[in-house]
PDB file of C-alpha atoms and ligand atoms in Angstrom:
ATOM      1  CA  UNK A 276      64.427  78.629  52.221  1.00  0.00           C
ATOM      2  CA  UNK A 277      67.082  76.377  53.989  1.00  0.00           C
ATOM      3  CA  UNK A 278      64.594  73.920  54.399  1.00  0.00           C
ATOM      4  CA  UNK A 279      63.521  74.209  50.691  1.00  0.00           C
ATOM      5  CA  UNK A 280      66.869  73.490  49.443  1.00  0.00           C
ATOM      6  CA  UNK A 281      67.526  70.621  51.258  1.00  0.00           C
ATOM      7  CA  UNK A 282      64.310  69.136  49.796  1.00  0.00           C
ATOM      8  CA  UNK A 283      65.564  70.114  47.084  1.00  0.00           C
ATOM      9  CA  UNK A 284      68.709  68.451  47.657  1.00  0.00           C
ATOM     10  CA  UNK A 285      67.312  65.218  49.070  1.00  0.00           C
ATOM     11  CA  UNK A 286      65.201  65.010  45.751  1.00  0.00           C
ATOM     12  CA  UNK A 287      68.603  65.477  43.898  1.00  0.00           C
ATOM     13  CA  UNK A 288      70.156  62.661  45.649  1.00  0.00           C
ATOM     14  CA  UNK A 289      67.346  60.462  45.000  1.00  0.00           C
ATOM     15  CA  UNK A 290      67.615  61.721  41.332  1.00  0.00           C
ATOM     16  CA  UNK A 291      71.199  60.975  40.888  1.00  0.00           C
ATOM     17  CA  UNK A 292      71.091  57.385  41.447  1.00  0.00           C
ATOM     18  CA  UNK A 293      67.814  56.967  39.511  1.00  0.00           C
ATOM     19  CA  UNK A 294      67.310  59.037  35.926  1.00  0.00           C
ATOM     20  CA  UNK A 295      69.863  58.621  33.223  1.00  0.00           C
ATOM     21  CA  UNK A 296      72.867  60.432  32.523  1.00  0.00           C
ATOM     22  CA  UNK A 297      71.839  64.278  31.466  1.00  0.00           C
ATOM     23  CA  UNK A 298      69.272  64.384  33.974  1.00  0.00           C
ATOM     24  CA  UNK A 299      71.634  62.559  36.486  1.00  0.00           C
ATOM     25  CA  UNK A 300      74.071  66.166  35.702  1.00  0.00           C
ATOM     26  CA  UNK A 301      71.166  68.978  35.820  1.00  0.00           C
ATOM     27  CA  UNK A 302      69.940  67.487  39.287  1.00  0.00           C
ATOM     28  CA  UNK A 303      74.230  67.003  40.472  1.00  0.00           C
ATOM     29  CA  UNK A 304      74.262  70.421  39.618  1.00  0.00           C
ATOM     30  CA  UNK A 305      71.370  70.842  42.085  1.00  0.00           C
ATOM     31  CA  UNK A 306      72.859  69.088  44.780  1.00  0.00           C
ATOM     32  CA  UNK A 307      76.089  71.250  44.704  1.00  0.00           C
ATOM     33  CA  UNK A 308      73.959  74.814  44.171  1.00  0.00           C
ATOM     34  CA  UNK A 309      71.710  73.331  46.831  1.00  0.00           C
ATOM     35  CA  UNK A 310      74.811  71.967  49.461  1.00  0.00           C
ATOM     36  CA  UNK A 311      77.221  75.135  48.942  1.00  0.00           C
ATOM     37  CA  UNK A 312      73.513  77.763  49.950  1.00  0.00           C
ATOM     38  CA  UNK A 313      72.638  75.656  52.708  1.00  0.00           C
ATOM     39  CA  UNK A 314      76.343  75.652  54.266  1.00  0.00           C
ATOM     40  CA  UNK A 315      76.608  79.555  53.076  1.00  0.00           C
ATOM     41  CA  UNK A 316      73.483  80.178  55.490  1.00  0.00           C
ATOM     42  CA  UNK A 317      74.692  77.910  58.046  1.00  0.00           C
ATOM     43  CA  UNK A 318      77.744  80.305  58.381  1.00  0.00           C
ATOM     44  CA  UNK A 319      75.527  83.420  58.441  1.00  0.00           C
ATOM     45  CA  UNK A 320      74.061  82.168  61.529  1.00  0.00           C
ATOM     46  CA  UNK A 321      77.037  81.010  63.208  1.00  0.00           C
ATOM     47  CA  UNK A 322      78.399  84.478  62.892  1.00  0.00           C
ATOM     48  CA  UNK A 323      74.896  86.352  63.511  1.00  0.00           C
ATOM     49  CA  UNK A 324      75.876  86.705  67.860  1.00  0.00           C
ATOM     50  CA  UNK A 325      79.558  88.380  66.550  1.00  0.00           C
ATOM     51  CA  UNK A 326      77.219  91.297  64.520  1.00  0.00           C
ATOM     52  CA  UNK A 327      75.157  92.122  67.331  1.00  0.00           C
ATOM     53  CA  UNK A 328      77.762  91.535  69.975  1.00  0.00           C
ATOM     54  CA  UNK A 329      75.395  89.697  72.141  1.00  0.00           C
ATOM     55  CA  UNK A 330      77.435  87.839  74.153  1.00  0.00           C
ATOM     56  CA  UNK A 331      80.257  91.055  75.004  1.00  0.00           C
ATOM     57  CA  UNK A 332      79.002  92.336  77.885  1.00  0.00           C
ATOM     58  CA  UNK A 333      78.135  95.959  76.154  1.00  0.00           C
ATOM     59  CA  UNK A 334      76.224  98.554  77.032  1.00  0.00           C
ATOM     60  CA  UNK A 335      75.364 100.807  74.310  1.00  0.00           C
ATOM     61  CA  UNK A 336      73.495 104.077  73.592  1.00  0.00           C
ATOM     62  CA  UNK A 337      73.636 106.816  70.993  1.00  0.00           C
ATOM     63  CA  UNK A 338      76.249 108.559  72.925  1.00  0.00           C
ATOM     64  CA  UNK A 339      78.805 105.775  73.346  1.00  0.00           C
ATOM     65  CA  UNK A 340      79.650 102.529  74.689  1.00  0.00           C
ATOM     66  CA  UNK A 341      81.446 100.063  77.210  1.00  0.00           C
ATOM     67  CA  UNK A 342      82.093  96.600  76.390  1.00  0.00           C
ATOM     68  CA  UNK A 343      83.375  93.840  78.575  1.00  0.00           C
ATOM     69  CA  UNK A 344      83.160  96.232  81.967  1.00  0.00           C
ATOM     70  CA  UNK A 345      84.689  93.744  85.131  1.00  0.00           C
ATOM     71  CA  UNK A 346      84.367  95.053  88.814  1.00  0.00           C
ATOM     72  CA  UNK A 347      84.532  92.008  90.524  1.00  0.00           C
ATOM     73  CA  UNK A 348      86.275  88.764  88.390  1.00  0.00           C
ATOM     74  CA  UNK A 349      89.329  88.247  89.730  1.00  0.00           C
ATOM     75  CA  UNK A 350      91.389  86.926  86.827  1.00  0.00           C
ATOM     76  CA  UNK A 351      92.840  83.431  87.436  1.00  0.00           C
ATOM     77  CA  UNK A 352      96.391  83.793  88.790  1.00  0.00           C
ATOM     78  CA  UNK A 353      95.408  86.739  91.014  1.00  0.00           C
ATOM     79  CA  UNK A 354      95.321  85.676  94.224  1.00  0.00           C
ATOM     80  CA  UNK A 355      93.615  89.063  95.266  1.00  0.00           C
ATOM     81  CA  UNK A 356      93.441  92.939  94.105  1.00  0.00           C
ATOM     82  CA  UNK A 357      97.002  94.546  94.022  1.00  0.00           C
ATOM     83  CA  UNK A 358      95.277  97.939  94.098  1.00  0.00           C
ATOM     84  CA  UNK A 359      92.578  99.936  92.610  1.00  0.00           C
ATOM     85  CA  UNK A 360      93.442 102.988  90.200  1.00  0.00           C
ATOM     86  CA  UNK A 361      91.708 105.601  88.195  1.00  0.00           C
ATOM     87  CA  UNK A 362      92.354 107.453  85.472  1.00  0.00           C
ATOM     88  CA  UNK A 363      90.944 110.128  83.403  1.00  0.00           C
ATOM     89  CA  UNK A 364      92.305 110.038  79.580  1.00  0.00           C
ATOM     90  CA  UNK A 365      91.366 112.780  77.285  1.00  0.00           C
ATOM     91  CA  UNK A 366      91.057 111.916  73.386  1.00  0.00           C
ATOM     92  CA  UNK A 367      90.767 114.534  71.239  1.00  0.00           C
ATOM     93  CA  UNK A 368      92.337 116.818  68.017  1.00  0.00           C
ATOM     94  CA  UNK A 369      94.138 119.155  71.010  1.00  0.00           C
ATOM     95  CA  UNK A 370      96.654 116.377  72.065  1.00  0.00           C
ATOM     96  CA  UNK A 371      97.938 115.464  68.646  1.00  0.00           C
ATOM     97  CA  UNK A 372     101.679 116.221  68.403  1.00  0.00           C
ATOM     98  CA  UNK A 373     103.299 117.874  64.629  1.00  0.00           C
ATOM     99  CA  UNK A 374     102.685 114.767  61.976  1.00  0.00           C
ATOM    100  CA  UNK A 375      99.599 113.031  63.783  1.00  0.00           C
ATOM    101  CA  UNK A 376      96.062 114.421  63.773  1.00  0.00           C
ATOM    102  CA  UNK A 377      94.367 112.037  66.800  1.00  0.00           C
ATOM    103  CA  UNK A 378      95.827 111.527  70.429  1.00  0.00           C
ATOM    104  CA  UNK A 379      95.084 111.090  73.665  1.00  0.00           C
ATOM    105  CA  UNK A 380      96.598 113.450  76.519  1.00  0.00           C
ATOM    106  CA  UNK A 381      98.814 110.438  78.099  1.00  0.00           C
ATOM    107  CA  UNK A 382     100.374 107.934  75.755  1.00  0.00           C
ATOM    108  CA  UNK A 383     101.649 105.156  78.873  1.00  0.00           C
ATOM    109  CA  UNK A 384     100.514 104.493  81.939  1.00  0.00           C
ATOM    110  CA  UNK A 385     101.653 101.815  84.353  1.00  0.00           C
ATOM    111  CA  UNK A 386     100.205  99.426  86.651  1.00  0.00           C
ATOM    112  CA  UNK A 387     101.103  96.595  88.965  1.00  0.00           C
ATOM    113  CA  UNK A 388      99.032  93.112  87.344  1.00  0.00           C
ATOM    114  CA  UNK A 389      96.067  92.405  89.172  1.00  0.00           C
ATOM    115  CA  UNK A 390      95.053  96.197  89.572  1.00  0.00           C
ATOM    116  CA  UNK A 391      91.508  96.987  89.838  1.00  0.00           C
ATOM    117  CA  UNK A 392      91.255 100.070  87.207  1.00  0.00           C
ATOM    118  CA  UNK A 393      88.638 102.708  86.444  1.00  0.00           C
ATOM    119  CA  UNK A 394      88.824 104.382  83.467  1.00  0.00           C
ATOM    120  CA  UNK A 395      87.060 107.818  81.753  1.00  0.00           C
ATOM    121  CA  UNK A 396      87.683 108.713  78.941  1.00  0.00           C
ATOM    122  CA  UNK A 397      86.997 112.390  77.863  1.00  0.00           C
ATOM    123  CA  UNK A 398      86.064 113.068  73.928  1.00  0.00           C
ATOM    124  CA  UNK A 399      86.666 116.698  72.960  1.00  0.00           C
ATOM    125  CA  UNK A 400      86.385 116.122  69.202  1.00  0.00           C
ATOM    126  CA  UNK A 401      82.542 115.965  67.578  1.00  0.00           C
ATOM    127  CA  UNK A 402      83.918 112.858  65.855  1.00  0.00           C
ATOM    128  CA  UNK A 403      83.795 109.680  67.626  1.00  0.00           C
ATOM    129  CA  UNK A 404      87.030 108.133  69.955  1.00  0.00           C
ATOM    130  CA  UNK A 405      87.415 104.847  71.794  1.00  0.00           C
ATOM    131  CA  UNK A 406      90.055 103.656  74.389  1.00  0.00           C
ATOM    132  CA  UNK A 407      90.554 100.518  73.451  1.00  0.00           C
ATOM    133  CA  UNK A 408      93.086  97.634  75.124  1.00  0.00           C
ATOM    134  CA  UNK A 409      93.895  94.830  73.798  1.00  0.00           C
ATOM    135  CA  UNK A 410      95.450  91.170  75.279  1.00  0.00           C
ATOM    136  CA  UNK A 411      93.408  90.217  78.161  1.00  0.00           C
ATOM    137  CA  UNK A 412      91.898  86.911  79.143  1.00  0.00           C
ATOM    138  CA  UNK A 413      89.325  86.001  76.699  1.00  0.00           C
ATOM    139  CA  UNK A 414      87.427  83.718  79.849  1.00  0.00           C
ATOM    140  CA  UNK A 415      86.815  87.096  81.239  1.00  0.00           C
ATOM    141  CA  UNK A 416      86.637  89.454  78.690  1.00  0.00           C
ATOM    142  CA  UNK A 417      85.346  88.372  75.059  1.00  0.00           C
ATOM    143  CA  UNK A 418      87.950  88.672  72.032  1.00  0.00           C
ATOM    144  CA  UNK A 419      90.242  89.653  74.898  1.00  0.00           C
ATOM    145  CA  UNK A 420      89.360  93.805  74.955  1.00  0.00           C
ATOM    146  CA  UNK A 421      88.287  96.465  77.099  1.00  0.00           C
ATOM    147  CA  UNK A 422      86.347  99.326  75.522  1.00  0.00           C
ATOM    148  CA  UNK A 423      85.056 102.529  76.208  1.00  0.00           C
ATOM    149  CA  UNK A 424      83.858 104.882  73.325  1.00  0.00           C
ATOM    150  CA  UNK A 425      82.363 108.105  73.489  1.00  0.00           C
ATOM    151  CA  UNK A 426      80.282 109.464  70.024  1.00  0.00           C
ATOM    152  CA  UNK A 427      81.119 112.989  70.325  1.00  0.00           C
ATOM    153  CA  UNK A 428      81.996 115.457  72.913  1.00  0.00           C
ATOM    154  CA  UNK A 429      81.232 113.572  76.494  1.00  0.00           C
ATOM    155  CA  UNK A 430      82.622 111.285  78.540  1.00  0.00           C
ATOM    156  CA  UNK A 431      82.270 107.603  79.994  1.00  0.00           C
ATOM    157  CA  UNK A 432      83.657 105.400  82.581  1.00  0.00           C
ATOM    158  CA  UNK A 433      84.151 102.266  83.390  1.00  0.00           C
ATOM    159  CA  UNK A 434      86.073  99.660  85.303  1.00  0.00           C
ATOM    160  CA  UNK A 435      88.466  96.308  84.223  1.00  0.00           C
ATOM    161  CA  UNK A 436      90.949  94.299  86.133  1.00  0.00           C
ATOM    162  CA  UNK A 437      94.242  93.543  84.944  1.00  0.00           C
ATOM    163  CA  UNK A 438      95.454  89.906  84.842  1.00  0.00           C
ATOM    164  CA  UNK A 439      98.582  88.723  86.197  1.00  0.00           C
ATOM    165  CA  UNK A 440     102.149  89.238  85.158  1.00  0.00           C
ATOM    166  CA  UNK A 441     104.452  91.394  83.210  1.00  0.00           C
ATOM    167  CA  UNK A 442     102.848  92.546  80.029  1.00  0.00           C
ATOM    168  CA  UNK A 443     102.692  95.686  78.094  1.00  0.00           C
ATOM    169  CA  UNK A 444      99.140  96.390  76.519  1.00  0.00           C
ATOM    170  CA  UNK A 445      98.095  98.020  73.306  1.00  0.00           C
ATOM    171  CA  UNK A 446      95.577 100.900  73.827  1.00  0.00           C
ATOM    172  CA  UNK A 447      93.916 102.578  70.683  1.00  0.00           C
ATOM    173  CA  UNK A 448      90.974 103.922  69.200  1.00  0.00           C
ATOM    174  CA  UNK A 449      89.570 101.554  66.555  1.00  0.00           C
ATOM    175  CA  UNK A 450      87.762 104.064  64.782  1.00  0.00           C
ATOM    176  CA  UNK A 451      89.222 103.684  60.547  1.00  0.00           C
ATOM    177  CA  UNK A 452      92.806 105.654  60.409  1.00  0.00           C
ATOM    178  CA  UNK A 453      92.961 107.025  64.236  1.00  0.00           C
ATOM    179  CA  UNK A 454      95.506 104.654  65.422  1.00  0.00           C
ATOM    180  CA  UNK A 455      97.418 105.237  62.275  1.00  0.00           C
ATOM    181  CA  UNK A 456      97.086 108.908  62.872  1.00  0.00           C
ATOM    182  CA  UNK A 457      97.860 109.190  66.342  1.00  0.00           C
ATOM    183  CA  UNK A 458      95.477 107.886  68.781  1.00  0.00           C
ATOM    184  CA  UNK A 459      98.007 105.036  69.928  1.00  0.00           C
ATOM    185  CA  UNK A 460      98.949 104.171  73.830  1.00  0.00           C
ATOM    186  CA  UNK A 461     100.993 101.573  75.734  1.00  0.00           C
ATOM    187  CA  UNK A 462      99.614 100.062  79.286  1.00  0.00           C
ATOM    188  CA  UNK A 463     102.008  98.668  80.945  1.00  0.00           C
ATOM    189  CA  UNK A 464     101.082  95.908  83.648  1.00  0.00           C
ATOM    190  CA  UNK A 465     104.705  95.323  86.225  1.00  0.00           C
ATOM    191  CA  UNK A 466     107.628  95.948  84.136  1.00  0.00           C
ATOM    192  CA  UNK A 467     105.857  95.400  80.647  1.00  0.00           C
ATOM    193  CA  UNK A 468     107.382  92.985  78.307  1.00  0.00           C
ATOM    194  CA  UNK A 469     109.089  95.745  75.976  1.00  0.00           C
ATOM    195  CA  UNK A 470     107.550  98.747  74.115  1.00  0.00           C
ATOM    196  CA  UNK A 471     105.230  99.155  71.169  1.00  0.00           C
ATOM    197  CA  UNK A 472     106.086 100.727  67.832  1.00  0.00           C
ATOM    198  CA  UNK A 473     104.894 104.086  66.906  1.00  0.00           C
ATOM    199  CA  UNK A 474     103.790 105.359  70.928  1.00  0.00           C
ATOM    200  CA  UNK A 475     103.371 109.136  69.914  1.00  0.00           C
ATOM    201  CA  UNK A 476     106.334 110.526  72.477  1.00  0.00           C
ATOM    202  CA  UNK A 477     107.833 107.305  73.557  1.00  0.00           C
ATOM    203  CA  UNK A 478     108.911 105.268  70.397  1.00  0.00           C
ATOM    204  CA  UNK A 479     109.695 105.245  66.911  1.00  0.00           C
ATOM    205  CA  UNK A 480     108.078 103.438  64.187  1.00  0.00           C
ATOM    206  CA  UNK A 481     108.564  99.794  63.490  1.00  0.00           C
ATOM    207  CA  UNK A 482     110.238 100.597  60.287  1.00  0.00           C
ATOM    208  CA  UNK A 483     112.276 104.040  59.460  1.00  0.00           C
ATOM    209  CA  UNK A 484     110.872 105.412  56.625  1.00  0.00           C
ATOM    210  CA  UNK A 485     114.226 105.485  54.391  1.00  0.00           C
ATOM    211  CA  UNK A 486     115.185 109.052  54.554  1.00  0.00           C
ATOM    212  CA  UNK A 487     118.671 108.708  55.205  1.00  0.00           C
ATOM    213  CA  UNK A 488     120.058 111.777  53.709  1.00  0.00           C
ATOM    214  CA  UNK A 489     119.377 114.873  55.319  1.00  0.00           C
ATOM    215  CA  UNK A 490     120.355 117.759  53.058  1.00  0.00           C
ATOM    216  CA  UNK A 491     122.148 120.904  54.941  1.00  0.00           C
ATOM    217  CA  UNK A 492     124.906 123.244  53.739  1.00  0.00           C
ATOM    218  CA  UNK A 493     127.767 120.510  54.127  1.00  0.00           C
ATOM    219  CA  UNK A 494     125.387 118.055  51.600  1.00  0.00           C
ATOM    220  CA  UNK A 495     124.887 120.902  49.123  1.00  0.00           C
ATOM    221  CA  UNK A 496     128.265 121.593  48.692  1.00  0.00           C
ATOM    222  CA  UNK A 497     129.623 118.161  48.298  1.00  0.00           C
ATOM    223  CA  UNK A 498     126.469 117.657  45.643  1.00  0.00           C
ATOM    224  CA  UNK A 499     128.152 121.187  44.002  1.00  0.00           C
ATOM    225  CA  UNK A 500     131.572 119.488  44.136  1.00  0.00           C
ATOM    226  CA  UNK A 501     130.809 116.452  42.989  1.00  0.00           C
ATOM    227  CA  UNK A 502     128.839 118.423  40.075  1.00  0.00           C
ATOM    228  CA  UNK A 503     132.138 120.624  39.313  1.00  0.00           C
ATOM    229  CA  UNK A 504     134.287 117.300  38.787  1.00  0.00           C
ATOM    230  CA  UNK A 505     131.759 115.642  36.370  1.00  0.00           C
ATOM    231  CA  UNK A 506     131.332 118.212  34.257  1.00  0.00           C
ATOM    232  CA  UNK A 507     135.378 118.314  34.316  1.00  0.00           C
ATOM    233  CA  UNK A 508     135.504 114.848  33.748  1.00  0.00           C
ATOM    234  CA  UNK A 509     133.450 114.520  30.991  1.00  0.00           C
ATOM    235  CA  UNK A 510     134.815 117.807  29.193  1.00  0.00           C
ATOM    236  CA  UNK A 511     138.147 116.638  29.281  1.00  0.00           C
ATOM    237  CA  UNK A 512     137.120 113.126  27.889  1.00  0.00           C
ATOM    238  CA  UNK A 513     135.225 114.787  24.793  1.00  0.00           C
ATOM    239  CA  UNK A 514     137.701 116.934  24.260  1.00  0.00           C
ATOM    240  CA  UNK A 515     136.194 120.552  25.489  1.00  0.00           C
ATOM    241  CA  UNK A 516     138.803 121.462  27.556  1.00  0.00           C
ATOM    242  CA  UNK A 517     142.755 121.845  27.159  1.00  0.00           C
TER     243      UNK A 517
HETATM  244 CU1  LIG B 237      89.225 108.001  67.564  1.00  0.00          CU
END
């Protein structure tokens, strides 16, 4: 079809500096239709490896998936391993505290940079949960994540290494509304570089949602007060009262 169009448009550009004026317009027409598909397609196919993930290192079945696994490259600016760690993380319904419905058993965990870790992560929901992190080299690992995800009840493991220096790294589950309803961690590699907004257990959101008054007996009875002296107010103004 590509290949039509650009006939198509070739013929067109022949057209336009040949034939007289309304022709000249129906075949400019042409051109533009023909120019705007043929760049439209081009764009389809530079985006085609994103859709099928081709080039992320994943290994996929029906019951979950790792992307971007790394046993062996050592980021640059690690001169060698710091340590190697595992870690189990459970992800589930169970582990969501009052207000969130999604969470994982730990919300932080901390690491020196350059740490060889192994993570599994342990789904008991029927839905399906990822452990995602976020912020690491893209040379090594592909739009910079680390991902495990289990479909279901099951588990999965797999192993990343952490690049150097003080950072602290976003880990969620990607899956539509689960970071927003719970499933939200912090990694931090050395001391971090500060804490993330809305850590279930460890911070606060970003912003306060403004509920600034919180009623008890003391706010009651100024609101009856202040209710008394109106009414008083106004009475005595229109006359109602002595
Ligand atoms: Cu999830």
């Amino acid at each position: 079809m590509g290949f039509l169009l650009r006939k198509k448009s070739q013929q067109g550009t022949v057209a336009c500096r040949g034939r007289p004026l309304q022709k000249a317009v129906s075949t400019l027409v042409v051109c533009t239709l023909s120019v705007l598909f043929s760049s439209e397609m081009g764009s389809t196919q530079e985006h085609e490896p994103h859709q099928h993930h081709a080039h992320h290192g994943m290994h996929l079945d029906t019951a979950g998936m790792v992307m971007n696994e790394n046993a062996d490259q050592l980021p640059r600016g690690c001169p060698r391993l710091s340590g190697e760690h595992e870690i189990t993380v459970r992800a589930g319904k169970e582990f969501a505290q009052p207000g969130t419905m999604f969470a994982y058993d730990r919300s932080e965990w901390s690491f020196e940079p350059c740490t060889k870790l192994t993570v599994t992560l342990i789904n008991t929901d029927s839905v399906r949960h990822q452990w995602m992190l976020h912020g690491l080299p893209r040379y090594i690992y592909p739009q910079g994540m680390f991902t495990l995800e289990v479909a279901g009840k099951g588990q999965r493991t797999s192993t990343f290494i952490l690049p150097p220096g003080d950072k602290t790294y976003l880990v969620h589950c990607d899956v539509p509304q689960h970071m927003e309803k719970g499933m939200k961690a912090q990694l931090k590699a050395g001391a971090g570089d500060g804490d993330l907004p809305s850590i279930p257990g460890v911070t606060g959101p970003r912003l306060q949602d403004p509920y600034t008054l919180a009623w008890n007996g003391w706010t009651h009875g100024a609101g009856v007060l202040f209710g008394i002296v109106g009414v008083l107010f106004v009475g005595r103004k229109l006359r109602l009262f002595p």
